[in-house]
Short mmCIF file of C-alpha atoms (C1' of nucleotides) in Angstrom, two decimals:
data_model
loop_
_atom_site.label_atom_id
_atom_site.label_comp_id
_atom_site.label_asym_id
_atom_site.label_seq_id
_atom_site.Cartn_x
_atom_site.Cartn_y
_atom_site.Cartn_z
CA MET A 1341 -0.04 -0.21 -0.06
CA ALA A 1342 1.51 3.58 -0.93
CA ARG A 1343 2.19 6.11 1.62
CA TYR A 1344 -0.34 8.33 0.53
CA GLU A 1345 -2.96 5.45 0.67
CA GLN A 1346 -2.13 4.84 4.14
CA ILE A 1347 -2.37 8.43 5.06
CA ALA A 1348 -5.86 8.55 3.44
CA SER A 1349 -6.78 5.30 5.37
CA ASP A 1350 -5.76 6.88 8.63
CA LEU A 1351 -7.68 10.29 8.05
CA ARG A 1352 -10.52 8.43 6.86
CA ASP A 1353 -10.57 6.14 9.90
CA ALA A 1354 -10.06 9.40 12.12
CA ILE A 1355 -13.35 11.03 10.27
CA VAL A 1356 -15.75 7.79 10.59
CA ARG A 1357 -14.69 7.62 14.09
CA GLY A 1358 -15.90 11.11 14.74
CA ASP A 1359 -12.43 12.76 15.63
CA TYR A 1360 -13.55 15.32 12.86
CA PRO A 1361 -17.31 15.61 12.84
CA ILE A 1362 -19.18 17.22 9.89
CA GLY A 1363 -18.58 20.62 9.54
CA ALA A 1364 -14.88 20.48 11.27
CA GLN A 1365 -11.75 21.75 9.91
CA LEU A 1366 -8.89 19.19 8.82
CA PRO A 1367 -5.39 19.88 9.92
CA SER A 1368 -3.54 21.76 7.42
CA GLU A 1369 -1.53 20.08 4.86
CA ALA A 1370 1.65 21.46 6.48
CA GLU A 1371 0.50 19.91 9.77
CA LEU A 1372 -0.35 16.47 8.26
CA ALA A 1373 2.96 16.36 6.28
CA LEU A 1374 5.01 17.22 9.93
CA ARG A 1375 2.73 14.40 11.71
CA TYR A 1376 3.01 11.92 8.93
CA SER A 1377 6.52 12.62 8.32
CA ALA A 1378 5.81 13.13 4.44
CA ALA A 1379 6.13 15.68 1.81
CA ARG A 1380 3.22 17.86 1.20
CA GLY A 1381 2.61 16.38 -2.20
CA THR A 1382 2.01 13.14 -0.76
CA VAL A 1383 -0.33 14.32 1.72
CA ARG A 1384 -1.95 16.24 -0.91
CA GLN A 1385 -2.70 12.75 -2.80
CA ALA A 1386 -4.28 11.67 0.34
CA VAL A 1387 -6.49 14.20 0.95
CA ALA A 1388 -7.41 14.11 -2.99
CA LEU A 1389 -8.57 10.58 -2.06
CA LEU A 1390 -11.06 11.62 0.59
CA ALA A 1391 -12.39 14.48 -1.73
CA ALA A 1392 -12.99 12.12 -4.36
CA GLU A 1393 -14.90 10.25 -2.08
CA GLY A 1394 -17.00 13.16 -1.02
CA LEU A 1395 -15.74 12.90 2.74
CA VAL A 1396 -14.30 16.30 2.64
CA GLY A 1397 -14.58 19.42 0.41
CA SER A 1398 -11.80 22.09 -0.11
CA ARG A 1399 -11.56 25.70 -1.29
CA GLN A 1400 -8.08 27.59 -1.98
CA GLY A 1401 -7.23 29.83 1.15
CA ALA A 1402 -9.31 27.73 3.49
CA ARG A 1403 -8.92 24.80 5.67
CA ARG A 1404 -10.34 21.68 4.31
CA ILE A 1405 -13.89 20.83 6.06
CA VAL A 1406 -15.54 17.53 6.58
CA LEU A 1407 -18.51 16.95 4.49
CA GLY A 1408 -19.47 13.48 5.21
CA SER A 1409 -18.46 10.38 7.54
CA GLU A 1410 -19.85 7.34 5.85
CA ARG A 1411 -17.28 5.63 3.84
CA SER A 1412 -18.00 3.76 0.85
CA GLN A 1413 -16.40 1.36 -1.10
CA SER A 1414 -16.31 2.08 -4.67
CA PHE A 1415 -16.40 0.37 -7.90
CA ALA A 1416 -16.51 -3.23 -6.77
CA GLU A 1417 -19.53 -2.42 -4.95
CA LEU A 1418 -21.10 -1.08 -7.66
CA HIS A 1419 -20.19 -3.62 -10.09
CA SER A 1420 -20.58 -7.13 -8.05
CA PHE A 1421 -23.97 -7.70 -6.28
CA ALA A 1422 -22.21 -10.35 -4.40
CA GLN A 1423 -19.60 -8.46 -3.37
CA TRP A 1424 -21.85 -5.39 -2.38
CA ALA A 1425 -24.27 -7.77 -0.72
CA ARG A 1426 -21.82 -9.26 1.65
CA SER A 1427 -20.21 -6.18 2.83
CA MET A 1428 -23.85 -4.90 3.58
CA GLY A 1429 -24.29 -8.11 5.74
CA TYR A 1430 -26.55 -9.66 3.46
CA ARG A 1431 -26.75 -13.55 2.03
CA ALA A 1432 -26.48 -13.15 -1.41
CA SER A 1433 -27.72 -15.90 -3.89
CA GLY A 1434 -28.91 -16.18 -7.36
CA THR A 1435 -29.75 -18.45 -10.54
CA VAL A 1436 -29.15 -19.01 -14.05
CA LEU A 1437 -32.52 -19.17 -15.64
CA SER A 1438 -31.36 -19.71 -19.19
CA SER A 1439 -27.99 -19.03 -21.02
CA ARG A 1440 -27.47 -19.38 -24.59
CA ARG A 1441 -25.26 -18.39 -27.75
CA ARG A 1442 -26.69 -16.50 -30.31
CA PRO A 1443 -25.66 -13.70 -33.26
CA CYS A 1444 -25.18 -10.11 -31.51
CA THR A 1445 -27.68 -7.54 -32.51
CA PRO A 1446 -26.33 -4.31 -34.24
CA ALA A 1447 -26.89 -2.33 -30.93
CA GLU A 1448 -24.81 -5.20 -28.84
CA ALA A 1449 -21.91 -5.06 -31.63
CA VAL A 1450 -21.54 -1.40 -30.75
CA ARG A 1451 -21.52 -1.73 -27.10
CA LEU A 1452 -19.33 -4.45 -27.26
CA SER A 1453 -17.07 -3.35 -30.13
CA LEU A 1454 -17.88 -6.82 -32.11
CA GLU A 1455 -18.23 -7.46 -35.70
CA PRO A 1456 -22.15 -7.52 -36.68
CA GLY A 1457 -23.13 -11.02 -36.28
CA GLU A 1458 -20.74 -12.20 -34.12
CA GLU A 1459 -21.64 -14.80 -31.42
CA VAL A 1460 -22.46 -13.59 -28.04
CA LEU A 1461 -23.81 -15.40 -24.92
CA ALA A 1462 -26.87 -13.99 -23.34
CA VAL A 1463 -27.70 -15.03 -19.77
CA LEU A 1464 -30.96 -14.53 -17.75
CA ARG A 1465 -29.95 -14.49 -13.86
CA LEU A 1466 -32.56 -13.97 -11.03
CA ARG A 1467 -30.54 -12.61 -7.63
CA ARG A 1468 -31.69 -12.80 -4.28
CA LEU A 1469 -30.87 -11.28 -0.84
CA ASP A 1470 -31.33 -13.16 2.23
CA GLY A 1471 -33.85 -15.37 0.04
CA GLU A 1472 -35.83 -12.63 -1.41
CA PRO A 1473 -35.71 -12.04 -4.98
CA VAL A 1474 -34.74 -8.24 -5.79
CA LEU A 1475 -33.07 -8.09 -9.17
CA VAL A 1476 -33.52 -9.50 -12.88
CA GLU A 1477 -30.11 -9.30 -14.62
CA ARG A 1478 -29.96 -9.79 -18.05
CA THR A 1479 -26.40 -10.09 -19.28
CA VAL A 1480 -24.69 -10.20 -22.83
CA TYR A 1481 -21.36 -11.41 -22.53
CA ALA A 1482 -18.96 -10.93 -25.46
CA GLY A 1483 -17.93 -14.12 -27.28
CA TRP A 1484 -14.20 -14.60 -26.14
CA ILE A 1485 -15.46 -14.72 -22.70
CA ALA A 1486 -18.13 -16.86 -23.06
CA PRO A 1487 -16.49 -20.38 -22.69
CA ALA A 1488 -15.24 -19.26 -19.02
CA VAL A 1489 -18.98 -18.09 -18.27
CA GLU A 1490 -20.28 -21.24 -19.20
CA ARG A 1491 -18.08 -23.11 -17.30
CA LEU A 1492 -19.18 -21.31 -14.23
CA ASP A 1493 -21.81 -23.03 -11.63
CA PRO A 1494 -25.13 -21.77 -12.18
CA GLU A 1495 -26.01 -21.23 -8.66
CA CYS A 1496 -22.57 -19.25 -8.34
CA GLU A 1497 -22.63 -16.38 -6.03
CA SER A 1498 -20.27 -14.06 -7.32
CA VAL A 1499 -19.38 -14.29 -11.12
CA THR A 1500 -16.96 -11.16 -10.86
CA GLN A 1501 -14.68 -13.37 -8.39
CA GLU A 1502 -15.14 -16.80 -10.13
CA LEU A 1503 -14.30 -15.12 -13.60
CA TYR A 1504 -11.23 -13.45 -11.68
CA GLU A 1505 -10.23 -16.79 -10.15
CA SER A 1506 -10.60 -18.95 -13.53
CA VAL A 1507 -9.17 -16.70 -15.98
CA GLY A 1508 -7.85 -13.72 -14.32
CA LEU A 1509 -10.38 -11.50 -15.54
CA VAL A 1510 -10.68 -8.05 -14.02
CA PHE A 1511 -13.62 -5.72 -14.65
CA ALA A 1512 -11.77 -2.58 -14.69
CA TYR A 1513 -14.11 0.43 -16.08
CA GLY A 1514 -17.75 0.68 -16.83
CA GLU A 1515 -20.49 2.81 -17.79
CA HIS A 1516 -24.05 2.61 -15.92
CA LEU A 1517 -27.21 4.40 -17.38
CA ILE A 1518 -29.81 4.27 -14.52
CA ASP A 1519 -33.67 4.84 -14.74
CA ALA A 1520 -37.19 3.75 -13.66
CA ILE A 1521 -39.33 1.39 -15.86
CA ALA A 1522 -42.41 -0.33 -15.20
CA ALA A 1523 -42.33 -4.33 -15.02
CA GLY A 1524 -42.89 -5.91 -17.91
CA SER A 1525 -44.70 -9.52 -17.49
CA GLU A 1526 -41.48 -11.82 -17.01
CA ASP A 1527 -39.67 -9.13 -14.50
CA ALA A 1528 -43.25 -9.20 -12.33
CA ARG A 1529 -43.12 -12.89 -12.49
CA LEU A 1530 -39.72 -13.37 -11.35
CA LEU A 1531 -39.62 -10.69 -8.60
CA GLY A 1532 -42.88 -11.36 -7.17
CA VAL A 1533 -44.39 -7.98 -8.09
CA ARG A 1534 -47.22 -6.82 -10.20
CA ARG A 1535 -46.84 -6.25 -13.97
CA GLY A 1536 -46.40 -2.49 -14.17
CA SER A 1537 -44.85 -1.73 -10.72
CA PRO A 1538 -41.88 0.54 -10.66
CA LEU A 1539 -38.48 -1.10 -11.08
CA LEU A 1540 -34.99 0.61 -10.79
CA ARG A 1541 -33.20 -0.19 -13.99
CA GLN A 1542 -29.25 -0.13 -14.18
CA ARG A 1543 -27.86 -0.57 -17.83
CA ARG A 1544 -24.16 -1.37 -17.81
CA THR A 1545 -21.00 -2.19 -20.16
CA THR A 1546 -18.01 -3.12 -18.43
CA THR A 1547 -14.55 -3.45 -20.01
CA ASN A 1548 -11.36 -5.49 -18.69
CA GLN A 1549 -8.07 -3.47 -17.94
CA GLU A 1550 -7.38 -2.98 -21.65
CA GLY A 1551 -10.23 -1.34 -22.52
CA ARG A 1552 -11.86 -4.39 -24.31
CA PRO A 1553 -15.60 -4.90 -23.56
CA VAL A 1554 -16.70 -7.86 -21.57
CA GLU A 1555 -20.33 -7.73 -21.24
CA CYS A 1556 -23.16 -5.65 -21.11
CA SER A 1557 -26.28 -5.66 -18.95
CA ASP A 1558 -29.66 -4.61 -18.32
CA ASP A 1559 -30.38 -4.81 -14.43
CA ARG A 1560 -33.80 -4.18 -12.82
CA TYR A 1561 -34.03 -3.88 -9.25
CA ARG A 1562 -37.55 -4.10 -7.27
CA ALA A 1563 -38.43 -0.74 -5.97
CA GLY A 1564 -37.15 -0.32 -2.36
CA SER A 1565 -34.75 -2.90 -2.35
CA VAL A 1566 -31.65 -0.90 -3.22
CA THR A 1567 -30.74 2.86 -3.54
CA PHE A 1568 -27.99 4.21 -5.32
CA SER A 1569 -26.17 6.93 -3.81
CA ILE A 1570 -23.50 9.57 -4.71
CA ARG A 1571 -21.73 12.39 -3.27
CA ASN A 1572 -20.21 15.02 -5.58
CA SER A 1573 -18.72 18.53 -5.70
CA THR A 1574 -17.89 21.42 -8.11
CA SER A 1575 -14.81 20.03 -9.22
CA ALA A 1576 -15.37 16.52 -10.90
CA ASN A 1577 -18.03 14.30 -10.65
CA PRO A 1578 -18.85 11.57 -12.98
CA LEU A 1579 -22.51 11.42 -12.73
CA VAL A 1580 -24.88 13.05 -15.39
CA ARG A 1581 -28.41 13.62 -16.17
CA ARG A 1582 -29.55 12.47 -19.51
CA ALA A 1583 -32.67 12.89 -21.48
CA GLY A 1584 -34.76 10.16 -21.75
CA ASP A 1585 -34.18 7.63 -24.75
CA MET B 600 -7.47 28.50 -16.57
CA ALA B 601 -4.51 26.57 -15.42
CA ARG B 602 -1.77 25.08 -17.74
CA TYR B 603 -3.08 21.35 -16.84
CA GLU B 604 -6.58 22.71 -17.59
CA GLN B 605 -5.55 23.86 -20.72
CA ILE B 606 -3.78 20.64 -21.70
CA ALA B 607 -6.53 18.46 -20.54
CA SER B 608 -8.98 20.57 -22.69
CA ASP B 609 -7.01 20.00 -25.57
CA LEU B 610 -6.65 16.54 -25.19
CA ARG B 611 -10.34 16.22 -24.31
CA ASP B 612 -11.10 17.78 -27.64
CA ALA B 613 -8.74 15.58 -29.80
CA ILE B 614 -10.64 12.63 -28.28
CA VAL B 615 -13.79 13.94 -28.88
CA ARG B 616 -12.96 14.90 -32.79
CA GLY B 617 -11.68 11.43 -32.96
CA ASP B 618 -7.80 11.77 -33.25
CA TYR B 619 -7.76 9.13 -30.76
CA PRO B 620 -10.82 6.67 -31.39
CA ILE B 621 -12.08 4.28 -28.62
CA GLY B 622 -9.47 1.80 -27.90
CA ALA B 623 -6.77 3.80 -29.21
CA GLN B 624 -3.35 4.70 -26.92
CA LEU B 625 -2.78 8.09 -25.67
CA PRO B 626 0.85 9.46 -26.24
CA SER B 627 3.05 8.74 -23.04
CA GLU B 628 3.41 11.49 -20.41
CA ALA B 629 7.17 12.04 -21.62
CA GLU B 630 5.94 12.90 -25.27
CA LEU B 631 2.90 15.11 -23.85
CA ALA B 632 5.28 16.88 -21.68
CA LEU B 633 7.58 17.56 -24.44
CA ARG B 634 4.57 18.73 -26.91
CA TYR B 635 3.38 20.93 -24.42
CA SER B 636 6.72 22.23 -22.79
CA ALA B 637 5.21 21.23 -19.46
CA ALA B 638 6.76 19.38 -16.60
CA ARG B 639 5.39 15.39 -16.42
CA GLY B 640 3.69 16.08 -13.15
CA THR B 641 1.65 18.99 -15.02
CA VAL B 642 0.73 16.41 -17.59
CA ARG B 643 -0.17 13.77 -15.12
CA GLN B 644 -2.79 16.37 -13.69
CA ALA B 645 -4.33 16.76 -16.83
CA VAL B 646 -4.54 13.34 -17.61
CA ALA B 647 -5.79 12.71 -14.37
CA LEU B 648 -8.92 14.96 -14.97
CA LEU B 649 -9.72 12.96 -18.33
CA ALA B 650 -9.58 9.73 -16.30
CA ALA B 651 -12.03 11.04 -13.65
CA GLU B 652 -14.53 11.83 -16.74
CA GLY B 653 -14.30 8.28 -17.80
CA LEU B 654 -12.56 9.35 -20.87
CA VAL B 655 -9.42 7.54 -20.38
CA GLY B 656 -8.10 4.63 -18.44
CA SER B 657 -4.50 3.71 -17.16
CA ARG B 658 -2.65 0.91 -16.10
CA GLN B 659 0.95 0.78 -14.61
CA GLY B 660 3.35 -0.03 -17.28
CA ALA B 661 1.18 0.38 -20.17
CA ARG B 662 0.24 3.26 -22.16
CA ARG B 663 -3.26 5.42 -21.53
CA ILE B 664 -5.97 3.90 -23.74
CA VAL B 665 -9.32 6.05 -24.55
CA LEU B 666 -12.60 4.68 -23.06
CA GLY B 667 -15.09 6.78 -24.31
CA SER B 668 -15.38 10.09 -26.40
CA GLU B 669 -18.20 11.79 -25.05
CA ARG B 670 -17.64 14.81 -22.84
CA SER B 671 -19.74 15.35 -20.11
CA GLN B 672 -20.37 18.44 -17.87
CA SER B 673 -20.28 17.36 -14.29
CA PHE B 674 -21.65 18.96 -11.38
CA ALA B 675 -23.99 21.85 -12.55
CA GLU B 676 -25.54 19.36 -14.88
CA LEU B 677 -26.67 17.29 -12.03
CA HIS B 678 -27.84 19.97 -9.64
CA SER B 679 -29.29 22.54 -11.94
CA PHE B 680 -32.38 21.16 -14.06
CA ALA B 681 -32.23 24.44 -15.82
CA GLN B 682 -28.55 24.25 -16.95
CA TRP B 683 -28.70 20.73 -17.82
CA ALA B 684 -31.71 21.23 -20.20
CA ARG B 685 -30.19 24.39 -21.71
CA SER B 686 -27.33 22.41 -22.60
CA MET B 687 -29.24 19.40 -24.02
CA GLY B 688 -30.98 21.98 -26.11
CA TYR B 689 -34.31 21.87 -24.42
CA ARG B 690 -36.62 24.55 -23.19
CA ALA B 691 -36.96 24.49 -19.39
CA SER B 692 -39.70 26.15 -17.55
CA GLY B 693 -41.23 25.49 -14.00
CA THR B 694 -43.92 26.90 -11.87
CA VAL B 695 -43.88 26.98 -7.77
CA LEU B 696 -47.22 25.80 -6.77
CA SER B 697 -46.81 26.07 -3.03
CA SER B 698 -44.41 27.95 -0.97
CA ARG B 699 -44.59 28.36 2.85
CA ARG B 700 -42.24 28.60 6.13
CA ARG B 701 -43.00 25.67 8.84
CA PRO B 702 -40.64 24.46 11.83
CA CYS B 703 -38.50 21.59 10.62
CA THR B 704 -38.97 18.06 11.03
CA PRO B 705 -36.46 16.04 13.13
CA ALA B 706 -35.23 14.41 10.09
CA GLU B 707 -34.72 17.88 8.36
CA ALA B 708 -32.94 19.28 11.34
CA VAL B 709 -30.41 16.44 11.06
CA ARG B 710 -30.05 16.40 7.32
CA LEU B 711 -29.82 20.61 7.29
CA SER B 712 -27.61 20.89 10.55
CA LEU B 713 -30.56 22.92 12.05
CA GLU B 714 -31.57 22.99 15.65
CA PRO B 715 -34.83 21.00 16.32
CA GLY B 716 -37.92 23.10 15.49
CA GLU B 717 -35.95 26.07 13.50
CA GLU B 718 -37.95 27.21 10.48
CA VAL B 719 -37.64 26.05 7.06
CA LEU B 720 -39.22 26.93 3.92
CA ALA B 721 -40.84 24.34 2.05
CA VAL B 722 -41.46 24.66 -1.55
CA LEU B 723 -42.97 22.43 -4.19
CA ARG B 724 -42.47 23.20 -7.72
CA LEU B 725 -43.26 21.41 -11.35
CA ARG B 726 -40.72 21.46 -13.74
CA ARG B 727 -41.42 21.13 -17.48
CA LEU B 728 -39.18 20.12 -20.61
CA ASP B 729 -40.40 21.57 -23.81
CA GLY B 730 -43.72 22.65 -22.24
CA GLU B 731 -44.13 18.77 -20.87
CA PRO B 732 -44.27 18.31 -17.22
CA VAL B 733 -41.50 15.73 -16.33
CA LEU B 734 -40.38 16.57 -12.48
CA VAL B 735 -41.82 17.10 -9.48
CA GLU B 736 -39.60 19.02 -6.87
CA ARG B 737 -40.50 19.25 -3.19
CA THR B 738 -37.41 21.30 -1.62
CA VAL B 739 -36.81 22.26 1.61
CA TYR B 740 -34.50 25.20 2.21
CA ALA B 741 -32.70 26.32 5.50
CA GLY B 742 -34.17 29.31 7.26
CA TRP B 743 -31.25 31.38 6.61
CA ILE B 744 -31.59 31.22 2.76
CA ALA B 745 -35.49 31.39 2.58
CA PRO B 746 -35.77 35.50 2.59
CA ALA B 747 -33.75 35.04 -1.09
CA VAL B 748 -35.78 32.19 -2.08
CA GLU B 749 -39.24 33.67 -1.37
CA ARG B 750 -38.10 37.11 -3.46
CA LEU B 751 -37.73 34.57 -7.00
CA ASP B 752 -40.18 34.82 -9.53
CA PRO B 753 -42.34 31.71 -9.14
CA GLU B 754 -41.82 30.93 -12.62
CA CYS B 755 -38.13 31.51 -12.51
CA GLU B 756 -36.21 29.15 -14.38
CA SER B 757 -32.98 28.50 -12.88
CA VAL B 758 -33.32 28.86 -9.27
CA THR B 759 -29.29 27.92 -8.84
CA GLN B 760 -28.60 30.77 -11.10
CA GLU B 761 -31.04 33.50 -9.66
CA LEU B 762 -29.49 32.86 -6.17
CA TYR B 763 -26.13 33.12 -7.20
CA GLU B 764 -26.92 36.21 -8.87
CA SER B 765 -29.10 37.59 -6.01
CA VAL B 766 -26.95 36.66 -2.80
CA GLY B 767 -23.81 35.19 -4.32
CA LEU B 768 -24.92 31.70 -3.09
CA VAL B 769 -23.03 28.67 -4.61
CA PHE B 770 -24.14 25.20 -4.47
CA ALA B 771 -20.84 23.34 -4.20
CA TYR B 772 -21.14 19.72 -2.57
CA GLY B 773 -24.39 17.76 -2.62
CA GLU B 774 -25.06 13.87 -1.86
CA HIS B 775 -27.66 12.20 -3.90
CA LEU B 776 -29.86 9.08 -3.16
CA ILE B 777 -31.46 7.47 -6.43
CA ASP B 778 -34.09 4.93 -6.46
CA ALA B 779 -37.63 4.15 -8.38
CA ILE B 780 -40.95 4.45 -6.47
CA ALA B 781 -44.67 4.50 -7.59
CA ALA B 782 -46.41 7.68 -8.19
CA GLY B 783 -48.53 9.02 -5.38
CA SER B 784 -51.95 10.76 -6.09
CA GLU B 785 -50.24 14.28 -6.18
CA ASP B 786 -47.39 12.99 -8.39
CA ALA B 787 -49.62 11.31 -10.61
CA ARG B 788 -51.78 14.66 -11.29
CA LEU B 789 -49.01 17.02 -11.40
CA LEU B 790 -46.97 14.67 -14.03
CA GLY B 791 -49.73 13.40 -15.80
CA VAL B 792 -49.44 9.96 -15.11
CA ARG B 793 -51.35 7.09 -13.59
CA ARG B 794 -50.96 6.49 -9.96
CA GLY B 795 -48.71 3.67 -8.99
CA SER B 796 -46.63 4.14 -12.37
CA PRO B 797 -43.24 4.18 -11.86
CA LEU B 798 -40.87 7.43 -11.28
CA LEU B 799 -37.15 7.96 -11.13
CA ARG B 800 -36.64 9.72 -7.75
CA GLN B 801 -33.63 11.72 -6.63
CA ARG B 802 -33.47 12.72 -3.01
CA ARG B 803 -30.46 15.13 -2.36
CA THR B 804 -28.97 17.47 0.31
CA THR B 805 -26.54 20.32 -0.93
CA THR B 806 -24.20 22.51 0.83
CA ASN B 807 -22.40 25.74 -0.26
CA GLN B 808 -18.70 26.30 -0.43
CA GLU B 809 -18.10 26.09 3.23
CA GLY B 810 -20.08 23.19 3.73
CA ARG B 811 -22.95 24.58 5.48
CA PRO B 812 -26.19 22.81 3.97
CA VAL B 813 -28.67 24.81 2.21
CA GLU B 814 -31.69 22.64 0.92
CA CYS B 815 -32.58 19.17 0.80
CA SER B 816 -34.95 17.79 -1.93
CA ASP B 817 -37.23 15.23 -3.26
CA ASP B 818 -37.16 15.12 -6.96
CA ARG B 819 -39.25 12.82 -8.96
CA TYR B 820 -39.05 12.34 -12.81
CA ARG B 821 -41.54 10.79 -14.73
CA ALA B 822 -40.36 7.41 -15.98
CA GLY B 823 -38.59 8.00 -19.60
CA SER B 824 -38.09 11.30 -19.31
CA VAL B 825 -34.19 11.27 -17.89
CA THR B 826 -31.40 8.76 -17.36
CA PHE B 827 -28.68 9.12 -15.18
CA SER B 828 -25.35 8.15 -16.40
CA ILE B 829 -21.93 7.27 -14.49
CA ARG B 830 -18.55 6.23 -15.86
CA ASN B 831 -16.35 4.65 -13.09
CA SER B 832 -13.35 2.74 -12.89
CA THR B 833 -11.57 0.29 -10.33
CA SER B 834 -9.83 3.23 -8.94
CA ALA B 835 -12.21 5.96 -7.36
CA ASN B 836 -15.99 6.33 -8.18
CA PRO B 837 -18.34 7.74 -5.81
CA LEU B 838 -21.44 6.13 -6.90
CA VAL B 839 -22.43 3.18 -4.49
CA ARG B 840 -25.39 0.92 -4.20
CA ARG B 841 -27.11 1.20 -0.83
CA ALA B 842 -29.59 -1.40 0.87
CA GLY B 843 -33.34 -0.31 0.30
CA ASP B 844 -34.55 2.28 3.37
"C1'" DT C 946 8.11 -23.50 -34.15
"C1'" DG C 947 7.39 -22.24 -29.75
"C1'" DC C 948 9.14 -20.87 -25.33
"C1'" DT C 949 11.50 -17.74 -22.17
"C1'" DC C 950 13.76 -13.75 -20.60
"C1'" DT C 951 15.89 -9.79 -20.47
"C1'" DG C 952 15.90 -4.65 -21.76
"C1'" DG C 953 13.93 -0.34 -22.77
"C1'" DC C 954 9.43 2.05 -21.94
"C1'" DT C 955 5.66 3.70 -19.40
"C1'" DT C 956 3.24 4.83 -15.49
"C1'" DG C 957 3.10 5.05 -10.06
"C1'" DT C 958 5.08 7.25 -5.85
"C1'" DT C 959 7.67 10.31 -3.42
"C1'" DT C 960 10.53 14.68 -2.16
"C1'" DG C 961 11.71 19.13 -2.35
"C1'" DT C 962 11.20 24.08 -3.94
"C1'" DA C 963 8.54 28.02 -5.42
"C1'" DC C 964 5.38 31.08 -6.01
"C1'" DA C 965 0.44 32.52 -7.05
"C1'" DA C 966 -4.21 33.08 -5.05
"C1'" DG C 967 -7.95 32.96 -1.87
"C1'" DT C 968 -9.21 33.24 3.09
"C1'" DT C 969 -9.26 34.71 7.76
"C1'" DC C 970 -8.67 37.61 11.61
"C1'" DG C 971 -7.08 41.18 14.16
"C1'" DC C 972 -5.73 45.80 14.20
"C1'" DC C 973 -6.45 50.41 12.89
"C1'" DT C 974 -8.85 54.35 11.48
"C1'" DA C 975 -12.67 57.34 10.68
"C1'" DT D 1392 -18.85 50.97 16.45
"C1'" DA D 1393 -18.52 50.11 11.82
"C1'" DG D 1394 -15.50 49.34 7.92
"C1'" DG D 1395 -11.16 48.70 5.48
"C1'" DC D 1396 -6.54 47.15 5.04
"C1'" DG D 1397 -2.94 44.14 5.36
"C1'" DA D 1398 -0.19 40.43 7.54
"C1'" DA D 1399 -0.27 35.37 8.29
"C1'" DC D 1400 -1.87 31.32 6.78
"C1'" DT D 1401 -3.70 27.60 3.56
"C1'" DT D 1402 -4.65 25.68 -0.64
"C1'" DG D 1403 -3.74 25.52 -6.02
"C1'" DT D 1404 -0.23 25.31 -9.48
"C1'" DA D 1405 4.21 24.27 -11.55
"C1'" DC D 1406 8.88 22.27 -12.06
"C1'" DA D 1407 12.56 19.00 -11.30
"C1'" DA D 1408 14.68 14.71 -9.92
"C1'" DA D 1409 14.92 10.04 -8.73
"C1'" DC D 1410 13.43 5.52 -8.05
"C1'" DA D 1411 9.69 1.53 -8.20
"C1'" DA D 1412 6.58 -1.29 -10.61
"C1'" DG D 1413 4.26 -3.38 -14.26
"C1'" DC D 1414 4.13 -4.03 -19.38
"C1'" DC D 1415 5.65 -5.52 -24.20
"C1'" DA D 1416 8.32 -6.55 -27.77
"C1'" DG D 1417 12.31 -8.60 -29.60
"C1'" DA D 1418 16.64 -11.52 -28.97
"C1'" DG D 1419 17.76 -15.92 -28.01
"C1'" DC D 1420 17.34 -20.62 -26.75
"C1'" DA D 1421 15.37 -25.36 -27.21
#
DNA sequence: TGCTCTGGCTTGTTTGTACAAGTTCGCCTA
DNA sequence: TAGGCGAACTTGTACAAACAAGCCAGAGCA
């Protein structure tokens, strides 16, 4: 772990613990540099991490202030249902309901950077939290990763982790579109809700470290089961609102 | 504009223009430093900006790669309905349906850092895009900003901008919770949809530059009218999933 | 042909220095 | 007392240098 990550971690713990309550000022960079025997640049990298997490805010000329005190665990949490559930203290399970190869649609070819008509693997999964069905996941995997996906246990808890362990695949980047839609008849049957009831939809495309698209997915959460949370500031945040499509 | 922002802007334009298509490699830091006659550290600040926007990804040892080519405009977009609408080419309008002072609830006291029972201003607004009602906004303003809000034109297009111009207020930080819910009877009437139809809900709390909470709001979008979008990577992103509350 | 391994390239981390720009607060004055 | 001024403090920007760590392709070997 890098020095600046250690410092960030230490400061984060102090904030979460309440040493620096919301609204309080953080020590100055100079003081932190002295305290940790590090250069000011290193301290700046540390607090930049906290700022990116939305825990602290800063303005030129004034001391940094604490904005929040809940820690969040970033990408892995957003991407892997199982990892997120585990860290929240839930027991996650899931079932593959269908899995078949087919030629990709033109839209999928664009999203996964494939040649038109190239083969993909379409998987329908139902995910549960503590036994309750909360998520219908319709995922399309690029052909080159399909064999590894097909080898997975249909009841496999964490696809992300299994793919990492079996073929060393790492999900590194993702784009996510979030909106609300009405449950279709299949959604309603699987989630145990009425047709037309509200669902939170997350459409995502994920790529590996080299920027090569791996999968795109349409995930539908039962209303009330999950909430997406974001902290942001005037300087740099990736969440934007888009017109309906 | 800082040197690193100029460099970032220049590179961003090149990416958007297609000089570096998706999947392509960016020049090395050393080469960019030479090209812009800047230190390597300055170049790193520039590409860090692009990485935060999700345009490029990087791994130690390998050249940076282009992940996307759409520019997004960050915080202002997320916060101000009017600014976002304008930048998307829509005509935004809005109407204040009710506005009254009342003592704050215990929950509001916590969210806005107020004393229990302190006075707040509750405003109900209906927002339209090109004349179509798309958003019901229930906002609670802290007492200290209430006078300025009450002076606003009820048909005021951009609250954010008006408050900046009248009292110099800047919305600097925000926390947002996004989920899906069914339309209540008031929501349904105002948005012109059936009761129980899906809405995208965004609950937010906003603070000024000093970290002082200004407002908290419950915004409900008609399904299909807007989509939230986020790009993320293994290193640092602020969006997380939370259990339903 | 197919494999390994190494050397050069590229990004990541850290330190140090200097100056610019904005904030804060106390002091002084009107 | 109210307001303005300025000095000290704090964060932002930029440069330079050095080493660590990971990637990749080409050379060399079996």
